Amino acid sequence: MSETPDNQHTHSASDPAPRAKALDSLLVEKGLLASDAVDVLVEAYETDIGPMNGSKVVARAWTDSEYKQRLLKNGTDAIEELGYGGLEGSKIVVLENTDTVHNMVVCTLCSCYPWPVLGLPPNWYKSLEYRAHAVSQPRAVLKEFGLELDELVEIRVWDSTADVRYLVLPQRPAGTNDLSEEQLVALATRDSMVGVAKADSPALAS
Amino acid sequence: MTREIEWEVTGMSGTSALPRSNGELVFESPWEGRAFGVAVALTNAGHYQWREFNSVFIEHIAWAEQSGDSSTYYQRWLAALEELALKKGFVSVQELEQRAQQLAAENDHH
């Protein structure tokens, strides 16, 4: 069917380190890649990558109330419905934000994170500062993220474990009735699904 | 714009799913990170679609598994990346070989 990969050249120099470097340096010299493109990119992927699948889960929940009920009842199963799994035994619990309750997620012990839905944990999530203060002074921490909640809103902080990972279902932003599910995906930011921000409003998303 | 690419890259599944530990990408040595970065950066710069790389990569994995080759995930990744770079004419076999040998020789001197 498909042709056998051309492996001729890959056997001649077997040490991969100089080969990777050779390719990188040639591509930079030829102007195909910026000189720092690879470093910047690897750094970004290692430390801070977007929410990916979680945004699609949230957008589905915003547009399909039956799906939302299933999601809140059994997050792991409802997320698997969309084809996202791979948590290796731990389950995902979805927490709904409302006018009166705001959920935020932390892992005080290490950096447990629902990565099949949120990608890689950002640096701040792993920082000692966030882990130490999210539980004791959530309101102050949220303020640092630029989120000031009404005093009447109850803040619930959820501590992740190896067995249970949490995903926040942010409130659907106002003024989004005309948006399609695909358009809504862009509004469900990572920070909103960790619970340190609200979902973006349509004016902010480009 | 690059967010769509991030989804494609980090969402790879099956045999081409990225090696991870608690969600974080695992690079056993710096060259693996470099090979990863070059492949993705070329897509970010618009030189090929991610699915083009992914399909060549999956071919390499299948081929290696069939032939009982014990190469690692990122060795196969690099082989696929080289193949695609040659196919697309980004570099020639000669200059790639020459540069790799030169760099390998420089390393030996240190």
Short mmCIF file of C-alpha atoms in Angstrom, two decimals:
data_model
loop_
_atom_site.label_atom_id
_atom_site.label_comp_id
_atom_site.label_asym_id
_atom_site.label_seq_id
_atom_site.Cartn_x
_atom_site.Cartn_y
_atom_site.Cartn_z
CA MET A 1 0.00 0.00 0.00
CA SER A 2 2.08 2.91 1.21
CA GLU A 3 5.70 3.02 0.30
CA THR A 4 8.34 1.97 2.77
CA PRO A 5 9.85 4.99 4.48
CA ASP A 6 13.11 5.99 2.93
CA ASN A 7 15.51 5.04 5.65
CA GLN A 8 18.68 5.07 3.64
CA HIS A 9 20.03 8.27 5.07
CA THR A 10 18.94 7.61 8.63
CA HIS A 11 21.24 4.63 9.03
CA SER A 12 24.42 6.30 7.92
CA ALA A 13 24.85 8.63 10.90
CA SER A 14 23.29 6.85 13.81
CA ASP A 15 23.79 9.32 16.66
CA PRO A 16 20.54 11.32 16.71
CA ALA A 17 21.89 14.36 18.59
CA PRO A 18 24.11 15.73 15.80
CA ARG A 19 21.48 14.81 13.23
CA ALA A 20 18.79 16.80 15.00
CA LYS A 21 21.17 19.70 15.40
CA ALA A 22 22.27 19.49 11.77
CA LEU A 23 18.69 19.71 10.53
CA ASP A 24 17.85 22.55 12.90
CA SER A 25 20.92 24.60 11.95
CA LEU A 26 20.41 24.10 8.20
CA LEU A 27 16.76 25.14 8.40
CA VAL A 28 17.75 28.29 10.29
CA GLU A 29 20.51 29.13 7.79
CA LYS A 30 18.07 28.71 4.91
CA GLY A 31 15.64 31.07 6.58
CA LEU A 32 12.95 28.41 6.99
CA LEU A 33 13.00 28.76 10.77
CA ALA A 34 13.78 31.73 12.99
CA SER A 35 16.92 31.15 15.04
CA ASP A 36 15.12 30.96 18.36
CA ALA A 37 11.90 29.36 17.04
CA VAL A 38 12.70 25.88 18.28
CA ASP A 39 13.83 26.92 21.76
CA VAL A 40 10.81 29.14 22.26
CA LEU A 41 8.45 26.46 21.04
CA VAL A 42 9.87 23.65 23.15
CA GLU A 43 9.78 25.90 26.18
CA ALA A 44 6.13 26.71 25.48
CA TYR A 45 5.17 23.08 25.04
CA GLU A 46 7.07 22.03 28.12
CA THR A 47 5.63 24.66 30.38
CA ASP A 48 2.43 26.17 29.15
CA ILE A 49 0.15 24.76 26.52
CA GLY A 50 -3.45 25.58 25.77
CA PRO A 51 -6.53 23.80 27.08
CA MET A 52 -7.31 21.86 23.94
CA ASN A 53 -10.01 19.28 24.48
CA GLY A 54 -11.48 20.82 27.61
CA SER A 55 -12.69 23.80 25.59
CA LYS A 56 -14.67 21.49 23.36
CA VAL A 57 -16.18 19.73 26.37
CA VAL A 58 -17.27 23.07 27.84
CA ALA A 59 -18.71 24.35 24.56
CA ARG A 60 -20.72 21.15 24.20
CA ALA A 61 -22.05 21.52 27.74
CA TRP A 62 -23.03 25.14 27.02
CA THR A 63 -25.03 24.15 23.95
CA ASP A 64 -26.45 20.76 24.91
CA SER A 65 -28.19 20.65 28.27
CA GLU A 66 -28.52 16.87 28.27
CA TYR A 67 -24.82 16.52 27.69
CA LYS A 68 -24.23 18.98 30.53
CA GLN A 69 -26.27 16.83 32.90
CA ARG A 70 -24.28 13.75 31.95
CA LEU A 71 -21.06 15.70 32.33
CA LEU A 72 -21.87 16.87 35.84
CA LYS A 73 -23.05 13.41 36.84
CA ASN A 74 -20.07 11.49 35.52
CA GLY A 75 -17.33 13.64 34.04
CA THR A 76 -15.05 10.81 32.98
CA ASP A 77 -17.74 9.05 30.93
CA ALA A 78 -19.12 12.22 29.36
CA ILE A 79 -15.64 13.37 28.39
CA GLU A 80 -14.92 9.96 26.90
CA GLU A 81 -18.07 10.35 24.82
CA LEU A 82 -16.21 13.07 22.94
CA GLY A 83 -13.25 10.78 22.49
CA TYR A 84 -10.96 12.14 25.20
CA GLY A 85 -9.61 9.65 27.68
CA GLY A 86 -6.32 8.30 28.84
CA LEU A 87 -6.27 9.36 32.47
CA GLU A 88 -5.09 5.91 33.47
CA GLY A 89 -7.44 5.10 36.29
CA SER A 90 -8.13 8.53 37.73
CA LYS A 91 -11.50 10.10 37.17
CA ILE A 92 -12.53 13.59 36.16
CA VAL A 93 -15.12 15.42 38.21
CA VAL A 94 -16.70 18.46 36.58
CA LEU A 95 -17.66 21.41 38.79
CA GLU A 96 -20.24 23.89 37.61
CA ASN A 97 -19.80 27.58 38.28
CA THR A 98 -23.03 29.48 38.92
CA ASP A 99 -24.06 32.99 39.97
CA THR A 100 -23.53 31.98 43.59
CA VAL A 101 -20.73 29.40 43.51
CA HIS A 102 -17.26 29.72 42.03
CA ASN A 103 -15.03 26.64 41.87
CA MET A 104 -11.28 26.68 41.59
CA VAL A 105 -8.82 23.81 41.39
CA VAL A 106 -5.41 23.30 42.94
CA CYS A 107 -3.12 20.42 43.69
CA THR A 108 -1.55 21.20 47.03
CA LEU A 109 0.67 18.13 47.06
CA CYS A 110 2.19 18.22 43.62
CA SER A 111 0.72 19.18 40.28
CA CYS A 112 -2.05 16.70 39.48
CA TYR A 113 -3.91 18.11 36.53
CA PRO A 114 -6.62 16.85 34.15
CA TRP A 115 -4.19 16.85 31.25
CA PRO A 116 -6.22 14.87 28.71
CA VAL A 117 -8.64 17.80 28.71
CA LEU A 118 -6.41 20.72 29.67
CA GLY A 119 -3.06 19.87 28.14
CA LEU A 120 0.03 20.67 30.14
CA PRO A 121 -0.21 22.41 33.50
CA PRO A 122 1.02 26.01 33.39
CA ASN A 123 3.98 27.03 35.51
CA TRP A 124 1.89 28.99 37.99
CA TYR A 125 -0.24 25.93 38.69
CA LYS A 126 2.89 24.09 39.75
CA SER A 127 4.26 27.00 41.76
CA LEU A 128 4.56 26.72 45.50
CA GLU A 129 2.85 30.07 45.86
CA TYR A 130 -0.34 29.03 44.10
CA ARG A 131 -0.41 25.65 45.80
CA ALA A 132 0.08 27.21 49.21
CA HIS A 133 -2.33 30.12 48.95
CA ALA A 134 -5.21 28.82 46.81
CA VAL A 135 -6.71 27.01 49.79
CA SER A 136 -6.01 29.54 52.52
CA GLN A 137 -6.73 32.78 50.63
CA PRO A 138 -8.58 31.93 47.43
CA ARG A 139 -10.12 35.38 47.08
CA ALA A 140 -6.73 37.05 47.19
CA VAL A 141 -5.28 34.57 44.72
CA LEU A 142 -8.16 35.13 42.31
CA LYS A 143 -7.64 38.86 42.62
CA GLU A 144 -4.05 38.37 41.51
CA PHE A 145 -5.41 36.68 38.43
CA GLY A 146 -7.61 39.73 37.87
CA LEU A 147 -10.81 38.08 38.99
CA GLU A 148 -12.73 39.97 41.66
CA LEU A 149 -15.80 38.10 42.79
CA ASP A 150 -18.73 39.54 44.67
CA GLU A 151 -18.46 38.91 48.42
CA LEU A 152 -21.69 36.92 48.20
CA VAL A 153 -20.22 34.38 45.81
CA GLU A 154 -19.07 31.28 47.62
CA ILE A 155 -15.62 30.08 46.55
CA ARG A 156 -15.02 26.34 46.66
CA VAL A 157 -11.45 25.15 46.34
CA TRP A 158 -10.87 21.58 45.16
CA ASP A 159 -7.64 19.75 45.84
CA SER A 160 -6.69 17.33 43.06
CA THR A 161 -5.29 13.92 43.76
CA ALA A 162 -3.91 11.10 41.68
CA ASP A 163 -7.40 9.53 41.77
CA VAL A 164 -9.59 12.55 41.13
CA ARG A 165 -8.91 15.45 38.77
CA TYR A 166 -11.24 18.41 38.52
CA LEU A 167 -12.44 20.43 35.58
CA VAL A 168 -14.37 23.64 36.15
CA LEU A 169 -17.36 24.28 33.89
CA PRO A 170 -17.32 28.08 33.64
CA GLN A 171 -20.52 30.05 33.14
CA ARG A 172 -21.41 30.71 29.55
CA PRO A 173 -20.59 34.38 28.92
CA ALA A 174 -23.40 36.83 28.28
CA GLY A 175 -24.07 37.88 24.70
CA THR A 176 -23.17 34.53 23.18
CA ASN A 177 -26.62 33.31 22.19
CA ASP A 178 -25.84 33.67 18.51
CA LEU A 179 -22.52 31.86 18.64
CA SER A 180 -22.07 28.34 17.34
CA GLU A 181 -20.51 25.56 19.39
CA GLU A 182 -17.30 26.00 17.38
CA GLN A 183 -17.17 29.70 18.16
CA LEU A 184 -17.82 29.06 21.83
CA VAL A 185 -14.80 26.76 22.05
CA ALA A 186 -12.47 29.74 21.79
CA LEU A 187 -14.09 31.37 24.84
CA ALA A 188 -13.45 28.46 27.19
CA THR A 189 -9.92 29.32 28.18
CA ARG A 190 -7.64 27.14 30.23
CA ASP A 191 -7.70 29.56 33.14
CA SER A 192 -11.50 29.48 33.19
CA MET A 193 -11.44 25.69 33.42
CA VAL A 194 -9.00 25.74 36.32
CA GLY A 195 -11.27 28.33 37.92
CA VAL A 196 -8.92 31.31 38.13
CA ALA A 197 -10.83 33.29 35.51
CA LYS A 198 -14.22 33.54 33.87
CA ALA A 199 -14.69 32.39 30.32
CA ASP A 200 -13.70 35.06 27.81
CA SER A 201 -16.42 37.34 26.58
CA PRO A 202 -16.92 37.36 22.80
CA ALA A 203 -15.47 40.86 22.52
CA LEU A 204 -12.13 39.66 23.89
CA ALA A 205 -11.74 36.63 21.66
CA SER A 206 -10.52 37.55 18.23
CA MET B 1 -3.54 30.52 14.85
CA THR B 2 -0.93 28.29 16.43
CA ARG B 3 -3.54 27.09 18.90
CA GLU B 4 -5.11 24.82 16.29
CA ILE B 5 -1.66 23.36 15.70
CA GLU B 6 -1.16 22.86 19.44
CA TRP B 7 -4.37 20.86 19.49
CA GLU B 8 -3.25 18.71 16.61
CA VAL B 9 0.20 18.11 18.10
CA THR B 10 -0.80 17.42 21.67
CA GLY B 11 -3.90 15.53 20.58
CA MET B 12 -2.01 12.87 18.61
CA SER B 13 -3.31 9.47 19.60
CA GLY B 14 -2.58 5.79 19.10
CA THR B 15 0.99 4.84 18.23
CA SER B 16 2.00 8.45 17.65
CA ALA B 17 0.71 9.78 21.02
CA LEU B 18 3.41 11.89 22.68
CA PRO B 19 5.31 10.33 25.61
CA ARG B 20 4.13 12.01 28.80
CA SER B 21 4.47 11.88 32.53
CA ASN B 22 1.47 13.30 34.40
CA GLY B 23 0.63 15.20 31.27
CA GLU B 24 3.99 16.80 30.79
CA LEU B 25 6.02 16.00 27.72
CA VAL B 26 9.00 13.81 28.41
CA PHE B 27 12.26 14.42 26.59
CA GLU B 28 14.93 11.92 27.58
CA SER B 29 17.66 14.16 26.20
CA PRO B 30 17.93 17.61 24.61
CA TRP B 31 18.03 16.31 21.03
CA GLU B 32 14.55 14.84 21.51
CA GLY B 33 13.22 18.26 22.46
CA ARG B 34 15.00 19.74 19.47
CA ALA B 35 13.55 17.15 17.08
CA PHE B 36 10.11 17.79 18.54
CA GLY B 37 10.56 21.55 18.28
CA VAL B 38 11.81 21.55 14.69
CA ALA B 39 8.89 19.42 13.51
CA VAL B 40 6.30 21.67 15.17
CA ALA B 41 8.09 24.93 14.30
CA LEU B 42 8.01 24.01 10.60
CA THR B 43 4.24 23.66 10.85
CA ASN B 44 3.93 26.92 12.79
CA ALA B 45 5.95 28.62 10.04
CA GLY B 46 3.57 27.21 7.43
CA HIS B 47 6.03 24.89 5.67
CA TYR B 48 3.78 21.85 5.97
CA GLN B 49 0.55 20.78 7.63
CA TRP B 50 0.83 18.86 10.87
CA ARG B 51 -1.09 15.93 9.40
CA GLU B 52 1.60 15.57 6.73
CA PHE B 53 4.23 15.08 9.38
CA ASN B 54 1.98 12.84 11.44
CA SER B 55 1.24 10.51 8.53
CA VAL B 56 4.94 10.11 7.67
CA PHE B 57 5.66 9.53 11.36
CA ILE B 58 2.94 6.87 11.69
CA GLU B 59 4.39 5.16 8.62
CA HIS B 60 7.79 5.07 10.25
CA ILE B 61 6.36 3.66 13.47
CA ALA B 62 4.48 0.93 11.60
CA TRP B 63 7.50 0.14 9.51
CA ALA B 64 9.80 -0.04 12.55
CA GLU B 65 7.37 -2.24 14.47
CA GLN B 66 6.94 -4.61 11.55
CA SER B 67 10.66 -5.01 11.08
CA GLY B 68 11.32 -5.53 14.79
CA ASP B 69 13.41 -2.36 14.92
CA SER B 70 14.13 -1.35 18.52
CA SER B 71 14.35 2.39 17.84
CA THR B 72 12.71 4.79 20.30
CA TYR B 73 9.76 7.08 19.80
CA TYR B 74 11.91 10.14 19.09
CA GLN B 75 14.40 8.25 16.92
CA ARG B 76 11.46 7.35 14.69
CA TRP B 77 10.22 10.93 14.98
CA LEU B 78 13.57 12.26 13.79
CA ALA B 79 13.72 9.77 10.92
CA ALA B 80 10.26 10.87 9.81
CA LEU B 81 11.22 14.53 10.12
CA GLU B 82 14.35 14.01 8.01
CA GLU B 83 12.38 12.17 5.38
CA LEU B 84 9.80 14.92 5.16
CA ALA B 85 12.45 17.68 5.07
CA LEU B 86 14.18 15.91 2.18
CA LYS B 87 10.93 15.19 0.35
CA LYS B 88 9.92 18.83 0.65
CA GLY B 89 13.34 19.93 -0.54
CA PHE B 90 14.12 21.97 2.58
CA VAL B 91 17.56 20.37 2.72
CA SER B 92 19.52 17.93 0.57
CA VAL B 93 20.79 14.53 1.69
CA GLN B 94 24.37 15.63 1.08
CA GLU B 95 24.28 18.77 3.20
CA LEU B 96 22.39 17.02 5.97
CA GLU B 97 24.88 14.14 6.10
CA GLN B 98 27.83 16.48 5.88
CA ARG B 99 26.56 18.75 8.65
CA ALA B 100 25.68 15.84 10.92
CA GLN B 101 29.10 14.27 10.49
CA GLN B 102 30.78 17.60 11.07
CA LEU B 103 28.81 18.16 14.29
CA ALA B 104 29.44 14.60 15.45
CA ALA B 105 33.17 15.09 14.85
CA GLU B 106 33.15 18.38 16.78
CA ASN B 107 31.53 16.60 19.69
CA ASP B 108 34.23 13.95 19.65
CA HIS B 109 36.91 16.58 20.04
CA HIS B 110 35.44 17.94 23.26
#
